[in-house]
Amino acid sequence: MKILEEVLEWIRRHRPARIAVLTGAGVSADSGIPTFRGGDGLWKQHRVEQLATPEAFSRNPGLVWEWYEWRRDRVRLASPNAAHLAIAELQRHPKLDVTLITQNVDDLHRRAGSREILELHGNLFRVRCSLEGHVRQAEEAFSELPPACPCGALLRPDVVWFGEPLPARTLEHAAEAASACDLLLLAGTSGVVYPAAGLVSFVRRGVVVEINPSRTPLTDQSAWWLEASASAVLPVIVDGIRSAAS
Ligand code: BJW
């Protein structure tokens, strides 16, 4: 692939040491996790915009929880793919400063070995009391839906729904990493959900390389677009970065 060769040549010449990686649902697609938008993005005829909102939860918490339990089940059965593993390997390189920013809530980056992860939209395996706000891990399936907190209020997934603010410090760190990086790898996101998509605008001197089988609104802000699956291309790019650094 000619563009991949160009990207690898740029890496050889410029030896990027500060790297930011921004991932979206497409990175988990090759682990069998459906993306939100596009062909497989519907669940029982509902679009994500109809389920991932505080209003949907108030209206029908049982339905929203059914969706989340279905997704939690799928993710438990899935394994990290070559893209998750390559990113984790990059983070372990002693000479590189790698910030992983993800919109994904599926925990597959952590299961692949990544330890420092800026989770912009929360995590499927945590729950929060909808009244008091306490957060706790919740790995196992609930026997009753919707689950309740001991205080009597409903538990909700500890994720960020439309209209809700992202965790402020996490978003700030992500913006700092984008602003300071030599290279931003943008993998598997449709680039339509803000403020995550806006992080690309923080890149100052770095270059943006997009990895996505489809064009997105962020393609024109990228120096290169690799029209490919993240699991096929990220391991090659990571090898290139590691060789250039050593
Ligand atoms: C592959 C592949 C392979 C396939 N390899 N690639 C500015 C402009 C317009 C609107 C707004 C704006 N600022 C804010 C808004 C409103 C709103 C928004 O963005 N709306 C737009 C959709 C119109 N944003 C918000 O409401 C955010 N909150 C906010 O702004 O708060 C402000 C506030 C401040 C102070 C007080 C109060 C409020 C919150 C957004 C939360 C998003 N939440 C979700 C659900 C999380 C929980 C859950 O998972 O259930 O996050 S929605 C969903 O979309 C999820 C994802 O993280 C997110 C992004 O999706 P992603 O990852 O891009 O997936 P897809 O499916 O869209 O794309 C997959 C891509 O992969 C595709 O491109 C494929 O081609 C590709 N692909 N196979 C590589 N093998």
PDB file of N, CA and C in Angstrom, residues 124-158:
ATOM      1  N   LEU A 124     -17.904   0.269  30.621  1.00  0.00           N
ATOM      2  CA  LEU A 124     -19.092  -0.606  30.729  1.00  0.00           C
ATOM      3  C   LEU A 124     -19.126  -1.399  32.019  1.00  0.00           C
ATOM      4  N   PHE A 125     -17.956  -1.607  32.620  1.00  0.00           N
ATOM      5  CA  PHE A 125     -17.883  -2.496  33.775  1.00  0.00           C
ATOM      6  C   PHE A 125     -17.794  -1.731  35.106  1.00  0.00           C
ATOM      7  N   ARG A 126     -18.286  -0.500  35.050  1.00  0.00           N
ATOM      8  CA  ARG A 126     -18.493   0.269  36.290  1.00  0.00           C
ATOM      9  C   ARG A 126     -19.948   0.726  36.311  1.00  0.00           C
ATOM     10  N   VAL A 127     -20.499   0.868  37.517  1.00  0.00           N
ATOM     11  CA  VAL A 127     -21.849   1.425  37.648  1.00  0.00           C
ATOM     12  C   VAL A 127     -21.801   2.586  38.634  1.00  0.00           C
ATOM     13  N   ARG A 128     -22.839   3.394  38.557  1.00  0.00           N
ATOM     14  CA  ARG A 128     -22.887   4.600  39.397  1.00  0.00           C
ATOM     15  C   ARG A 128     -24.299   4.719  39.956  1.00  0.00           C
ATOM     16  N   CYS A 129     -24.394   5.104  41.218  1.00  0.00           N
ATOM     17  CA  CYS A 129     -25.718   5.335  41.802  1.00  0.00           C
ATOM     18  C   CYS A 129     -26.294   6.598  41.165  1.00  0.00           C
ATOM     19  N   SER A 130     -27.512   6.494  40.646  1.00  0.00           N
ATOM     20  CA  SER A 130     -28.065   7.642  39.923  1.00  0.00           C
ATOM     21  C   SER A 130     -28.476   8.762  40.879  1.00  0.00           C
ATOM     22  N   LEU A 131     -28.505   8.447  42.194  1.00  0.00           N
ATOM     23  CA  LEU A 131     -28.870   9.491  43.161  1.00  0.00           C
ATOM     24  C   LEU A 131     -27.627  10.079  43.828  1.00  0.00           C
ATOM     25  N   GLU A 132     -26.807   9.190  44.380  1.00  0.00           N
ATOM     26  CA  GLU A 132     -25.677   9.680  45.195  1.00  0.00           C
ATOM     27  C   GLU A 132     -24.371   9.779  44.418  1.00  0.00           C
ATOM     28  N   GLY A 133     -24.318   9.159  43.249  1.00  0.00           N
ATOM     29  CA  GLY A 133     -23.129   9.298  42.392  1.00  0.00           C
ATOM     30  C   GLY A 133     -21.971   8.362  42.717  1.00  0.00           C
ATOM     31  N   HIS A 134     -22.108   7.480  43.736  1.00  0.00           N
ATOM     32  CA  HIS A 134     -20.995   6.564  44.040  1.00  0.00           C
ATOM     33  C   HIS A 134     -20.749   5.647  42.842  1.00  0.00           C
ATOM     34  N   VAL A 135     -19.447   5.402  42.584  1.00  0.00           N
ATOM     35  CA  VAL A 135     -19.068   4.551  41.450  1.00  0.00           C
ATOM     36  C   VAL A 135     -18.454   3.267  41.991  1.00  0.00           C
ATOM     37  N   ARG A 136     -18.786   2.131  41.351  1.00  0.00           N
ATOM     38  CA  ARG A 136     -18.094   0.887  41.721  1.00  0.00           C
ATOM     39  C   ARG A 136     -17.950  -0.019  40.500  1.00  0.00           C
ATOM     40  N   GLN A 137     -16.997  -0.961  40.633  1.00  0.00           N
ATOM     41  CA  GLN A 137     -16.819  -1.964  39.574  1.00  0.00           C
ATOM     42  C   GLN A 137     -18.051  -2.855  39.535  1.00  0.00           C
ATOM     43  N   ALA A 138     -18.414  -3.351  38.364  1.00  0.00           N
ATOM     44  CA  ALA A 138     -19.539  -4.293  38.257  1.00  0.00           C
ATOM     45  C   ALA A 138     -19.255  -5.205  37.068  1.00  0.00           C
ATOM     46  N   GLU A 139     -18.474  -6.251  37.337  1.00  0.00           N
ATOM     47  CA  GLU A 139     -18.047  -7.151  36.252  1.00  0.00           C
ATOM     48  C   GLU A 139     -19.164  -8.133  35.869  1.00  0.00           C
ATOM     49  N   GLU A 140     -19.893  -8.605  36.887  1.00  0.00           N
ATOM     50  CA  GLU A 140     -20.857  -9.690  36.655  1.00  0.00           C
ATOM     51  C   GLU A 140     -22.182  -9.168  36.123  1.00  0.00           C
ATOM     52  N   ALA A 141     -22.910 -10.062  35.438  1.00  0.00           N
ATOM     53  CA  ALA A 141     -24.251  -9.697  34.961  1.00  0.00           C
ATOM     54  C   ALA A 141     -25.181  -9.514  36.163  1.00  0.00           C
ATOM     55  N   PHE A 142     -26.133  -8.612  36.041  1.00  0.00           N
ATOM     56  CA  PHE A 142     -27.105  -8.405  37.111  1.00  0.00           C
ATOM     57  C   PHE A 142     -28.238  -9.423  36.970  1.00  0.00           C
ATOM     58  N   SER A 143     -28.749  -9.888  38.114  1.00  0.00           N
ATOM     59  CA  SER A 143     -29.830 -10.882  38.032  1.00  0.00           C
ATOM     60  C   SER A 143     -31.163 -10.195  37.755  1.00  0.00           C
ATOM     61  N   GLU A 144     -31.267  -8.918  38.144  1.00  0.00           N
ATOM     62  CA  GLU A 144     -32.518  -8.193  37.876  1.00  0.00           C
ATOM     63  C   GLU A 144     -32.215  -6.881  37.185  1.00  0.00           C
ATOM     64  N   LEU A 145     -33.053  -6.553  36.223  1.00  0.00           N
ATOM     65  CA  LEU A 145     -32.870  -5.285  35.508  1.00  0.00           C
ATOM     66  C   LEU A 145     -34.116  -4.427  35.672  1.00  0.00           C
ATOM     67  N   PRO A 146     -33.975  -3.132  35.876  1.00  0.00           N
ATOM     68  CA  PRO A 146     -32.728  -2.414  36.109  1.00  0.00           C
ATOM     69  C   PRO A 146     -32.216  -2.651  37.529  1.00  0.00           C
ATOM     70  N   PRO A 147     -30.885  -2.707  37.707  1.00  0.00           N
ATOM     71  CA  PRO A 147     -30.345  -2.959  39.054  1.00  0.00           C
ATOM     72  C   PRO A 147     -30.501  -1.725  39.958  1.00  0.00           C
ATOM     73  N   ALA A 148     -30.593  -2.004  41.251  1.00  0.00           N
ATOM     74  CA  ALA A 148     -30.758  -0.896  42.201  1.00  0.00           C
ATOM     75  C   ALA A 148     -29.573  -0.846  43.165  1.00  0.00           C
ATOM     76  N   CYS A 149     -29.316   0.349  43.652  1.00  0.00           N
ATOM     77  CA  CYS A 149     -28.281   0.596  44.658  1.00  0.00           C
ATOM     78  C   CYS A 149     -28.870   0.227  46.028  1.00  0.00           C
ATOM     79  N   PRO A 150     -28.032  -0.134  47.028  1.00  0.00           N
ATOM     80  CA  PRO A 150     -28.581  -0.394  48.369  1.00  0.00           C
ATOM     81  C   PRO A 150     -29.401   0.795  48.893  1.00  0.00           C
ATOM     82  N   CYS A 151     -29.121   2.014  48.430  1.00  0.00           N
ATOM     83  CA  CYS A 151     -29.889   3.179  48.910  1.00  0.00           C
ATOM     84  C   CYS A 151     -31.297   3.227  48.309  1.00  0.00           C
ATOM     85  N   GLY A 152     -31.563   2.344  47.340  1.00  0.00           N
ATOM     86  CA  GLY A 152     -32.912   2.297  46.765  1.00  0.00           C
ATOM     87  C   GLY A 152     -33.011   2.935  45.384  1.00  0.00           C
ATOM     88  N   ALA A 153     -32.070   3.818  45.073  1.00  0.00           N
ATOM     89  CA  ALA A 153     -32.112   4.477  43.754  1.00  0.00           C
ATOM     90  C   ALA A 153     -31.618   3.506  42.675  1.00  0.00           C
ATOM     91  N   LEU A 154     -31.851   3.863  41.425  1.00  0.00           N
ATOM     92  CA  LEU A 154     -31.371   3.003  40.329  1.00  0.00           C
ATOM     93  C   LEU A 154     -29.873   3.165  40.148  1.00  0.00           C
ATOM     94  N   LEU A 155     -29.232   2.051  39.775  1.00  0.00           N
ATOM     95  CA  LEU A 155     -27.834   2.129  39.317  1.00  0.00           C
ATOM     96  C   LEU A 155     -27.867   2.409  37.829  1.00  0.00           C
ATOM     97  N   ARG A 156     -26.867   3.120  37.347  1.00  0.00           N
ATOM     98  CA  ARG A 156     -26.734   3.347  35.900  1.00  0.00           C
ATOM     99  C   ARG A 156     -25.325   2.959  35.486  1.00  0.00           C
ATOM    100  N   PRO A 157     -25.126   2.670  34.197  1.00  0.00           N
ATOM    101  CA  PRO A 157     -23.748   2.417  33.745  1.00  0.00           C
ATOM    102  C   PRO A 157     -22.918   3.692  33.936  1.00  0.00           C
ATOM    103  N   ASP A 158     -21.645   3.537  34.298  1.00  0.00           N
ATOM    104  CA  ASP A 158     -20.784   4.718  34.504  1.00  0.00           C
ATOM    105  C   ASP A 158     -20.171   5.122  33.158  1.00  0.00           C
TER     106      ASP A 158
END
